[in-house]
mmCIF file of C-alpha atoms in Angstrom:
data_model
loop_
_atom_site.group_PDB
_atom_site.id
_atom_site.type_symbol
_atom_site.label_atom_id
_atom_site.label_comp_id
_atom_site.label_asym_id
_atom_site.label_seq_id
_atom_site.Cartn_x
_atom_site.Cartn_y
_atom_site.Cartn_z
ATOM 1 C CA UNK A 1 -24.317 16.160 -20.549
ATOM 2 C CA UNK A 2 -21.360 15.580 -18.340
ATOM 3 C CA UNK A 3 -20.040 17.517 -15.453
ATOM 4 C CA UNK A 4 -16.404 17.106 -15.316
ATOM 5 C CA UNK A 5 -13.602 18.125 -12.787
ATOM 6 C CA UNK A 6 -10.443 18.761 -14.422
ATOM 7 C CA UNK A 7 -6.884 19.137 -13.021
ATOM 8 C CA UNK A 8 -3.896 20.114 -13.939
ATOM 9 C CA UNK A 9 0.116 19.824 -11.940
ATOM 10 C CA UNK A 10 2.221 22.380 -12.902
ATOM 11 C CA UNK A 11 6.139 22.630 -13.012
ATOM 12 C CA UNK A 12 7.648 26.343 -13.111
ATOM 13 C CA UNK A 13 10.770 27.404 -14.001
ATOM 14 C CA UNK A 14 11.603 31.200 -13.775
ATOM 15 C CA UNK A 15 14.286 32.852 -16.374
ATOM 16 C CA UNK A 16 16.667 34.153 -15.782
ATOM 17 C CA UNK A 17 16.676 32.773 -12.348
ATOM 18 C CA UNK A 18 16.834 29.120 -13.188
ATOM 19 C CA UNK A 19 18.592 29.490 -16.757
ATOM 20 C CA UNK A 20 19.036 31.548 -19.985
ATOM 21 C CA UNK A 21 18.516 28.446 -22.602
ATOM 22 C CA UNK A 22 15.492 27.017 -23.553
ATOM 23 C CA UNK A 23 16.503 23.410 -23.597
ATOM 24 C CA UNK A 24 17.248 24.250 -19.767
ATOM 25 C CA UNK A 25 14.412 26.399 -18.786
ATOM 26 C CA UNK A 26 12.023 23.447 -20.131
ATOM 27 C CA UNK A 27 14.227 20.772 -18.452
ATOM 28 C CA UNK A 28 13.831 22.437 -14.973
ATOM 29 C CA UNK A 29 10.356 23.220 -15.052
ATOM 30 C CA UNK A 30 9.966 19.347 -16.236
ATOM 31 C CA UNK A 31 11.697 18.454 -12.825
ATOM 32 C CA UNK A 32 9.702 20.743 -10.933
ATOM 33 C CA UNK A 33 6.477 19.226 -12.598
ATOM 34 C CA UNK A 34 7.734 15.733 -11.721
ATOM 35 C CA UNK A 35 8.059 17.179 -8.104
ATOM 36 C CA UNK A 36 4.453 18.152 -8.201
ATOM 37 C CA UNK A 37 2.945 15.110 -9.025
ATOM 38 C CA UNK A 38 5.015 13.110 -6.542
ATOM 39 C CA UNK A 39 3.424 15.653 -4.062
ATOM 40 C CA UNK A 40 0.233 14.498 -4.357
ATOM 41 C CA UNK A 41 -0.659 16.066 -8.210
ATOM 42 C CA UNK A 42 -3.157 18.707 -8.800
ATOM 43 C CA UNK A 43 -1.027 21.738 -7.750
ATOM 44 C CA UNK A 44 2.047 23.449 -8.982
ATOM 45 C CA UNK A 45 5.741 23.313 -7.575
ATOM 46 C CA UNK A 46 8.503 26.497 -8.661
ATOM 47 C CA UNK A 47 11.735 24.550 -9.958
ATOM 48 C CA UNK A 48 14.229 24.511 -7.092
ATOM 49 C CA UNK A 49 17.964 23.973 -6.808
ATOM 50 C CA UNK A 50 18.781 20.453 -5.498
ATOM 51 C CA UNK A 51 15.652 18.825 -7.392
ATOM 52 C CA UNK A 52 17.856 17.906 -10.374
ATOM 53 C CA UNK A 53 19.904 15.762 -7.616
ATOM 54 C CA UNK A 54 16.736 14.357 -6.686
ATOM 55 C CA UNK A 55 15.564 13.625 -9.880
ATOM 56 C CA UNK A 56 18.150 12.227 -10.867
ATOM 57 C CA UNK A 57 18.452 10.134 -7.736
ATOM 58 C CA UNK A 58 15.655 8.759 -8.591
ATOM 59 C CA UNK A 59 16.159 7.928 -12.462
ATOM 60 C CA UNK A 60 19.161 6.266 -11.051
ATOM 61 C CA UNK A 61 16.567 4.213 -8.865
ATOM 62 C CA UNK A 62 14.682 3.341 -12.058
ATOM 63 C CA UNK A 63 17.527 1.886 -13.898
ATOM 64 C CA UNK A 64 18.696 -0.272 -10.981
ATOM 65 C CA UNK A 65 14.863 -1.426 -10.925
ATOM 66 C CA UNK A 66 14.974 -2.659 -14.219
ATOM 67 C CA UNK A 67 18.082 -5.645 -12.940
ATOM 68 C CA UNK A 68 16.480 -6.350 -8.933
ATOM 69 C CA UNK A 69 13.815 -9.069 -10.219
ATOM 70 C CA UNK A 70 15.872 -10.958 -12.492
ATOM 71 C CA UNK A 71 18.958 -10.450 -9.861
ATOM 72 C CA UNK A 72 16.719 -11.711 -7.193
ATOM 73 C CA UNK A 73 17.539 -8.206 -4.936
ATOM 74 C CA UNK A 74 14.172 -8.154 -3.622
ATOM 75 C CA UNK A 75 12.769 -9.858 -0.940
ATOM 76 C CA UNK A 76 9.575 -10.492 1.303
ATOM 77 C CA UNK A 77 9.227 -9.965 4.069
ATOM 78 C CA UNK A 78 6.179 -11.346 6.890
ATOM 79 C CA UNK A 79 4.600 -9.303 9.663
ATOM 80 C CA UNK A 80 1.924 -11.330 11.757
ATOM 81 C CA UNK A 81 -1.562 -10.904 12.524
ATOM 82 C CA UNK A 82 -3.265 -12.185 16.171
ATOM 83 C CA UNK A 83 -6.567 -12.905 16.396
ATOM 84 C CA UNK A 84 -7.635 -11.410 19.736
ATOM 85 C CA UNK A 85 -10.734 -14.154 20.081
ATOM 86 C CA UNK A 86 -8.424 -17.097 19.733
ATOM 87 C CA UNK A 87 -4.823 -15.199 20.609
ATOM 88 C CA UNK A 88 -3.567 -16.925 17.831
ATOM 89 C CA UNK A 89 -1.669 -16.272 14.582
ATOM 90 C CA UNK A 90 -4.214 -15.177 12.333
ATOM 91 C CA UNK A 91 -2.142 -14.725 8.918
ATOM 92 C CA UNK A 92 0.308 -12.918 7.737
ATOM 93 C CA UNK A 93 1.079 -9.325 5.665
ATOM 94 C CA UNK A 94 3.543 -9.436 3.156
ATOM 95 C CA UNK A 95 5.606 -7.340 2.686
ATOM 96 C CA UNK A 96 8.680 -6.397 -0.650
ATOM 97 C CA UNK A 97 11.837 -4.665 0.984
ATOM 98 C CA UNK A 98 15.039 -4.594 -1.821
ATOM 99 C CA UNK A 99 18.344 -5.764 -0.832
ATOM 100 C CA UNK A 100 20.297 -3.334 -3.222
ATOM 101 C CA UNK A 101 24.069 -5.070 -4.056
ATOM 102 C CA UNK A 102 25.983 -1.839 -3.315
ATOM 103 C CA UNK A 103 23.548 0.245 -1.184
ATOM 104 C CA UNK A 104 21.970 -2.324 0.762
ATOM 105 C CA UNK A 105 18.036 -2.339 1.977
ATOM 106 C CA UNK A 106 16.228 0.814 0.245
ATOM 107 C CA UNK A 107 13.436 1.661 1.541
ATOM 108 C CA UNK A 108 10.061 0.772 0.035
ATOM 109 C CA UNK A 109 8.675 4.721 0.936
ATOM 110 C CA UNK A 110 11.715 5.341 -1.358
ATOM 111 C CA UNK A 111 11.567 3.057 -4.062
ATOM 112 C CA UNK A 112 7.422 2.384 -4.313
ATOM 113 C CA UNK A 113 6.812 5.739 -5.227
ATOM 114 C CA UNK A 114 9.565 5.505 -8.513
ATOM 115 C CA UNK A 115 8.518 2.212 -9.387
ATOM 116 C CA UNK A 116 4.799 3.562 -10.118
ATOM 117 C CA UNK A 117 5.447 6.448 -11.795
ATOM 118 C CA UNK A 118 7.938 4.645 -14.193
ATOM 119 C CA UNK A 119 5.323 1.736 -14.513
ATOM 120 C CA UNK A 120 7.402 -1.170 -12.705
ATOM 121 C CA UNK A 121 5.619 -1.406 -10.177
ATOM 122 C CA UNK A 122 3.060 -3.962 -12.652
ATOM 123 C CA UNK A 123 6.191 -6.284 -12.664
ATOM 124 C CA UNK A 124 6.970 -5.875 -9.108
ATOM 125 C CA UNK A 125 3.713 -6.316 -7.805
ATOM 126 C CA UNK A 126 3.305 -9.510 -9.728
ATOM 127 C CA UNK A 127 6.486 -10.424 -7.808
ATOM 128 C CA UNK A 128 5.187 -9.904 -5.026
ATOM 129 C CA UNK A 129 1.777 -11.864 -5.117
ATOM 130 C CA UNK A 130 3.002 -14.870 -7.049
ATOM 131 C CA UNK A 131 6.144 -15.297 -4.236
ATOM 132 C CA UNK A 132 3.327 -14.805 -1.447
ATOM 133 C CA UNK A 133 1.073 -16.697 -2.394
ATOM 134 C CA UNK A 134 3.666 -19.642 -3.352
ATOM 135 C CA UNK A 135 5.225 -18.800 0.044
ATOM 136 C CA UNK A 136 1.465 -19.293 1.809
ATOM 137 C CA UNK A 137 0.735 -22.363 0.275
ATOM 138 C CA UNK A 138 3.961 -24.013 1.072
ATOM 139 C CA UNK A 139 5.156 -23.039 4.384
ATOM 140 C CA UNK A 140 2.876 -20.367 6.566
ATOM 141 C CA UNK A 141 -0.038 -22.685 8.056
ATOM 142 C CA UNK A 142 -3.624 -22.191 7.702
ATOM 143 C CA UNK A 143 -3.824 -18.581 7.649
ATOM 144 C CA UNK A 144 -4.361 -16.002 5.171
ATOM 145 C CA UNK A 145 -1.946 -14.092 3.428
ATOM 146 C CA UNK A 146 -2.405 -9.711 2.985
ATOM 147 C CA UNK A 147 -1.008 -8.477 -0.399
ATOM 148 C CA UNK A 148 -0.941 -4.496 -1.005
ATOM 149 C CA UNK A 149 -2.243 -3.770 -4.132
ATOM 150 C CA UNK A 150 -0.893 -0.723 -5.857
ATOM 151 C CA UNK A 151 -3.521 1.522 -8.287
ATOM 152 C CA UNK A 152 -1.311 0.967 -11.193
ATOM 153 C CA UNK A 153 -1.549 -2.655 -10.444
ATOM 154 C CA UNK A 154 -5.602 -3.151 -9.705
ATOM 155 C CA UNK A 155 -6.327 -1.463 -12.693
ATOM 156 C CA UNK A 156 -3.977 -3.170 -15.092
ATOM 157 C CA UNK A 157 -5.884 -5.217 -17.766
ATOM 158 C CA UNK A 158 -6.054 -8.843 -16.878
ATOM 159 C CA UNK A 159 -5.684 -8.192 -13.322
ATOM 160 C CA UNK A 160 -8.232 -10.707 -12.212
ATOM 161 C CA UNK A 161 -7.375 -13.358 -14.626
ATOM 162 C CA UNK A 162 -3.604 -12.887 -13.607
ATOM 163 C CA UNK A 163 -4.660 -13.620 -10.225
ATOM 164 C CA UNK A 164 -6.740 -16.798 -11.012
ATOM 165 C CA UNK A 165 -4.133 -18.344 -12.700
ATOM 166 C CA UNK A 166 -1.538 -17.622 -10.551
ATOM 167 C CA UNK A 167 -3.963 -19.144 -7.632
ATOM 168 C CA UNK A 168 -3.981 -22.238 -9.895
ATOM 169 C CA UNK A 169 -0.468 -22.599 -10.481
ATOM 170 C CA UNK A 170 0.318 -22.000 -6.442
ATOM 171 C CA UNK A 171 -2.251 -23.911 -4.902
ATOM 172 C CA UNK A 172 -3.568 -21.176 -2.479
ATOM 173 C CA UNK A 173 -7.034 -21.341 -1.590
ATOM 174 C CA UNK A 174 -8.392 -18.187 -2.688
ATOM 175 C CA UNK A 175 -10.321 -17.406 0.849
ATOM 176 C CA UNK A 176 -6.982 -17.233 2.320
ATOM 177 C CA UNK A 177 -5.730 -14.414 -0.392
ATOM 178 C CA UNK A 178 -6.766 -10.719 1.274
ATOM 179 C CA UNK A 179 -6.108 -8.054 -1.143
ATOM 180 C CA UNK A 180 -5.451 -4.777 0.740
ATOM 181 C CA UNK A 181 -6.167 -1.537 -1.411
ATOM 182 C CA UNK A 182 -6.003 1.977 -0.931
ATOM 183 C CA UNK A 183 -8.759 4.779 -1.364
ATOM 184 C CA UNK A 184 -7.278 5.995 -4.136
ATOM 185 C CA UNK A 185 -7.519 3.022 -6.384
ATOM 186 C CA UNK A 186 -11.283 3.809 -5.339
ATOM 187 C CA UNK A 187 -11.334 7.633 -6.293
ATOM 188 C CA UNK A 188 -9.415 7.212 -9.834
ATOM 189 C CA UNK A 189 -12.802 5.109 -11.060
ATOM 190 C CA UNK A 190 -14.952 3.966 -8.923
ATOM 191 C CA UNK A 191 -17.209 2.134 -11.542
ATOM 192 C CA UNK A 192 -14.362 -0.311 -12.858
ATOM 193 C CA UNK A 193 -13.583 -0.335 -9.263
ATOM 194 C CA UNK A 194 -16.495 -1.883 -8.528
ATOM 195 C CA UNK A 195 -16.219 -4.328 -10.946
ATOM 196 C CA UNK A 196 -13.059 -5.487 -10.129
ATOM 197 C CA UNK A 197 -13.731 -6.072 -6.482
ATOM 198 C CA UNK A 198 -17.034 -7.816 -7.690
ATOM 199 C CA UNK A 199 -15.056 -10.227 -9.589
ATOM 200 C CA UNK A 200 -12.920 -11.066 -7.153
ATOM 201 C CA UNK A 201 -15.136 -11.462 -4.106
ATOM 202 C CA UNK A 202 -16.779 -13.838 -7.168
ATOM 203 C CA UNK A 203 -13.498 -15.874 -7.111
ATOM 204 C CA UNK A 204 -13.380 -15.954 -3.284
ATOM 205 C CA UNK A 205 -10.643 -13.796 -2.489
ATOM 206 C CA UNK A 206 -10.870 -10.874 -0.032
ATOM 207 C CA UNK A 207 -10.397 -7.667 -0.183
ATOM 208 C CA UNK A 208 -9.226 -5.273 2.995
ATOM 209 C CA UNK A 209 -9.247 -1.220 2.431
ATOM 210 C CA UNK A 210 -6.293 -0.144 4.315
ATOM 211 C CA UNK A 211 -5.281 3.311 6.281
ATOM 212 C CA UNK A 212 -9.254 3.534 6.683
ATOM 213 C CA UNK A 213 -9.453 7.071 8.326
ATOM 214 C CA UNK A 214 -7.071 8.804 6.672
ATOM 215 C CA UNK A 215 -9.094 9.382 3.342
ATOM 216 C CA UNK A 216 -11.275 12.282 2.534
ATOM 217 C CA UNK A 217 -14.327 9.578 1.721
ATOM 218 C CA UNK A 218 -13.267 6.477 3.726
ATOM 219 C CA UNK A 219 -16.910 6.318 5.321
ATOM 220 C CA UNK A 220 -19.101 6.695 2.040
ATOM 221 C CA UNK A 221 -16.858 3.773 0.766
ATOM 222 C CA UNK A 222 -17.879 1.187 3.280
ATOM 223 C CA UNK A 223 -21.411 0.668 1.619
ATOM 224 C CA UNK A 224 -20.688 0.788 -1.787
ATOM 225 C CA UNK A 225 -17.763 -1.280 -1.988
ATOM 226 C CA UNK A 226 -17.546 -4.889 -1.275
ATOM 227 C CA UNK A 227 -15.076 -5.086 1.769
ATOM 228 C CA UNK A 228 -14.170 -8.002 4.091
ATOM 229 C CA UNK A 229 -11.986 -6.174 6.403
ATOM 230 C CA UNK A 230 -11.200 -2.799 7.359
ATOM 231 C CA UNK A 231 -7.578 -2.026 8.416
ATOM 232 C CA UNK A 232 -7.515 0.664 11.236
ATOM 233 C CA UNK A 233 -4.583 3.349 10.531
ATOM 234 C CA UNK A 234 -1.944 3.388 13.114
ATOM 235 C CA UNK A 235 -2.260 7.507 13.646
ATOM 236 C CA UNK A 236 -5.450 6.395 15.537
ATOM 237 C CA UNK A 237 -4.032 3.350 17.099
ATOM 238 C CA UNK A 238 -0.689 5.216 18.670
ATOM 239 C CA UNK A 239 -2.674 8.090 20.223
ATOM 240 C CA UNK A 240 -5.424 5.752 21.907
ATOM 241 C CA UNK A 241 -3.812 5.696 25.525
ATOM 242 C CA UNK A 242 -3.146 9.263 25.803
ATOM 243 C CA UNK A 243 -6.446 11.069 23.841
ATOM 244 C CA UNK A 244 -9.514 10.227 24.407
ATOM 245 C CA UNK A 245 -11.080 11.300 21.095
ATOM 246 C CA UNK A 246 -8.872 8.882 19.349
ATOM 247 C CA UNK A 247 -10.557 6.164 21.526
ATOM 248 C CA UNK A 248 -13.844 7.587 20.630
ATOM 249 C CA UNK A 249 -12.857 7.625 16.782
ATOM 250 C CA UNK A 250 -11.411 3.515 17.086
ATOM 251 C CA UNK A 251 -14.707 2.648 18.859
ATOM 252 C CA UNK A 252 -17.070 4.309 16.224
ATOM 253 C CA UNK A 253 -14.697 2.522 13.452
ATOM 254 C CA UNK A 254 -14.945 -1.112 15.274
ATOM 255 C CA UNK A 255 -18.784 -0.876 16.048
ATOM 256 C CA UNK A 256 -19.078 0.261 12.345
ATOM 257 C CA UNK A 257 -17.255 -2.477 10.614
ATOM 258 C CA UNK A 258 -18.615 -4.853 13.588
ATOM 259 C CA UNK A 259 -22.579 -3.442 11.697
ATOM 260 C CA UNK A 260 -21.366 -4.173 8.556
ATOM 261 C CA UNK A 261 -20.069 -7.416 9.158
ATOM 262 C CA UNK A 262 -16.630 -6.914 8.544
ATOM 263 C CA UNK A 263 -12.817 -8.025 10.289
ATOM 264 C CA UNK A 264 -11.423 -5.139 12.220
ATOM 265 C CA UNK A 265 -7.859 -4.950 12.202
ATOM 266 C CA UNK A 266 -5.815 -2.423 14.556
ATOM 267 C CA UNK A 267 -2.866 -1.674 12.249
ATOM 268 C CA UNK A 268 0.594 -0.294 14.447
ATOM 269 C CA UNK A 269 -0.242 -1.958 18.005
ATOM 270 C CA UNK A 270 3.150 -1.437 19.510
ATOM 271 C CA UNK A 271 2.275 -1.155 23.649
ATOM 272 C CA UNK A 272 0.062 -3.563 25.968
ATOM 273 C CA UNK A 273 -2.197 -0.618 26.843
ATOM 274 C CA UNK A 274 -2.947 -0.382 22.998
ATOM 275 C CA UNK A 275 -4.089 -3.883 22.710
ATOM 276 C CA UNK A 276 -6.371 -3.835 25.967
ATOM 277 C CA UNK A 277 -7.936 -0.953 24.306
ATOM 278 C CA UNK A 278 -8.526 -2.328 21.164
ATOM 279 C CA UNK A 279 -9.514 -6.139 22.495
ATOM 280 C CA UNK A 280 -12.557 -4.053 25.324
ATOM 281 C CA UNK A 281 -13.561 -2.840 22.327
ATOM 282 C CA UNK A 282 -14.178 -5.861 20.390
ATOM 283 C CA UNK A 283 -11.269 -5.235 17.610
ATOM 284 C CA UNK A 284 -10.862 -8.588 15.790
ATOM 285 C CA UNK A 285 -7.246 -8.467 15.105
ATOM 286 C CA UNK A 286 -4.033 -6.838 15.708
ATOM 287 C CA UNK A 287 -0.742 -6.276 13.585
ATOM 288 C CA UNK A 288 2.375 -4.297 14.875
ATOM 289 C CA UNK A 289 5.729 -4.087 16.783
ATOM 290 C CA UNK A 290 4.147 -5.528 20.210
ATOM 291 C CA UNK A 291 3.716 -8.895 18.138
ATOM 292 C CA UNK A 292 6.471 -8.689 15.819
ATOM 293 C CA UNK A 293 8.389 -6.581 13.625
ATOM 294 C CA UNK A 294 8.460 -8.055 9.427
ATOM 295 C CA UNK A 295 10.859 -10.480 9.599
ATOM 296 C CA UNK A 296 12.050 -13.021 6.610
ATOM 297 C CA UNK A 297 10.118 -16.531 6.573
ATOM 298 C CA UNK A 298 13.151 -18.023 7.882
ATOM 299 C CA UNK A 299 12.868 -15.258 10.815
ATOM 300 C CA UNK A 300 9.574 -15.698 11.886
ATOM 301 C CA UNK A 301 8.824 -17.756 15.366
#
């Protein structure tokens, strides 16, 4: 009595273009189908030279993974948040960068995506949140402390109860925990989705939906999920002082969330004409280059 929406990726390899062997043939069109789910899944990719040197870049990524938490190689980073009411610090993001021994900061757009497609990204995350929120407690103020949430992550079991202890054995108030998620944690299943956020909003923590615009169902979500604060994508923010329809699209967000009772934040403010923008039009906060780039704790002024 179900009506269901299947999808497939798809990894092609052609003979005798891309091999004569089986065991080859099979291997490629495995690399191409690892190259179509990293492209955003549902569709198919044709096996290309130069993706085995990919592929195994990043296997070699993986395994290098598997030594950075127990070699302490990655670190957090902290990129502040102004309150435009007050014009002061409001909090902080954190945020993981990895300080590789032999080829020094990698990315996170490089890393991220291997980590949750080989499943460390569970370990990592919890990395991240218990250093953050030990990090919060002990040495950045009043304010609250943003933690991205990965889908792998949110929907691990014992997420919650992770959480709760690790709020316990910290110290951090939970009201000054924000836990910033993606749409796509919301599209995989929206029902346990629901029941997370429920449960955590029950322990007091909030939750921010980030790159809000950039999602095919962003606006839907805003009433069926419980939100605190919506994070405004920087594509909108960087094109405010030079098109007008991307001032039209910020003030329909901010007098949306404003409705709905929830913290606007202006993600990517980098100019003074961006923030006079955003503060006219009633924006709660800002985060971005014009008030500082993520810096280490020991960095920040």
């Amino acid at each position: 009595g179900l009506r269901i929406h299947p999808s497939a990726s798809i990894g092609v390899a052609i003979c005798p273009r891309d091999g004569l062997q089986g065991e080859q043939l099979i291997s490629r069109a495995d690399t191409a189908l690892y190259h179509a789910k990293n492209s955003g899944r549902n569709r198919y990719s044709i096996f290309e030279l130069g993706m085995d040197q990919e592929l195994r870049r990043r296997q070699m990524l993986e395994a290098d993974m598997a030594d950075a938490i127990e070699q302490n190689q990655f670190e957090l980073y902290f990129q502040p948040r102004l309150d435009l009411a007050s014009t002061s610090i409001s909090g902080y993001e954190a945020l993981i960068r990895w300080n590789h021994p032999s080829k020094g900061l990698v990315s996170p757009a490089d890393f991220i995506p291997v980590a949750e497609n080989s499943g460390k990204i569970i370990a990592i995350g919890n990395w991240v949140m218990e250093t953050a929120c030990r990090m919060a407690a002990e040495k950045l103020g009043e304010g609250t402390i943003s933690v991205n949430v990965s889908p792998r992550q949110f929907a691990e079991k014992g997420f919650v109860e992770t959480l709760e202890l690790l709020l316990d054995n910290t110290g951090l108030a939970p009201e000054r925990l924000e836990i910033e998620i993606t749409e796509s944690i919301l599209i995989e299943d929206d029902r346990l989705a629901v029941a997370i956020l429920n449960r955590l909003k029950a322990l007091g923590v909030r939750v921010a939906l980030d790159d809000f615009g950039t999602g095919y169902s962003s606006l839907a979500y805003l009433s069926r999920f419980p939100f605190d604060t919506i994070k405004i994508d920087r594509s909108f923010v960087e094109n405010l002082k030079n098109e007008e329809d991307a001032v039209a699209i910020v003030d329909t967000i901010i007098r949306l969330g404003r409705a709905l009772d929830m913290r606007l934040v202006a993600e990517g403010v980098e100019e003074v004409t961006e923030l006079e923008i955003l503060a006219a039009r009633g924006c709660h906060e800002i985060q971005g280059y014009l008030l500082g780039r993520p810096a280490p704790f020991e960095h920040l002024q």
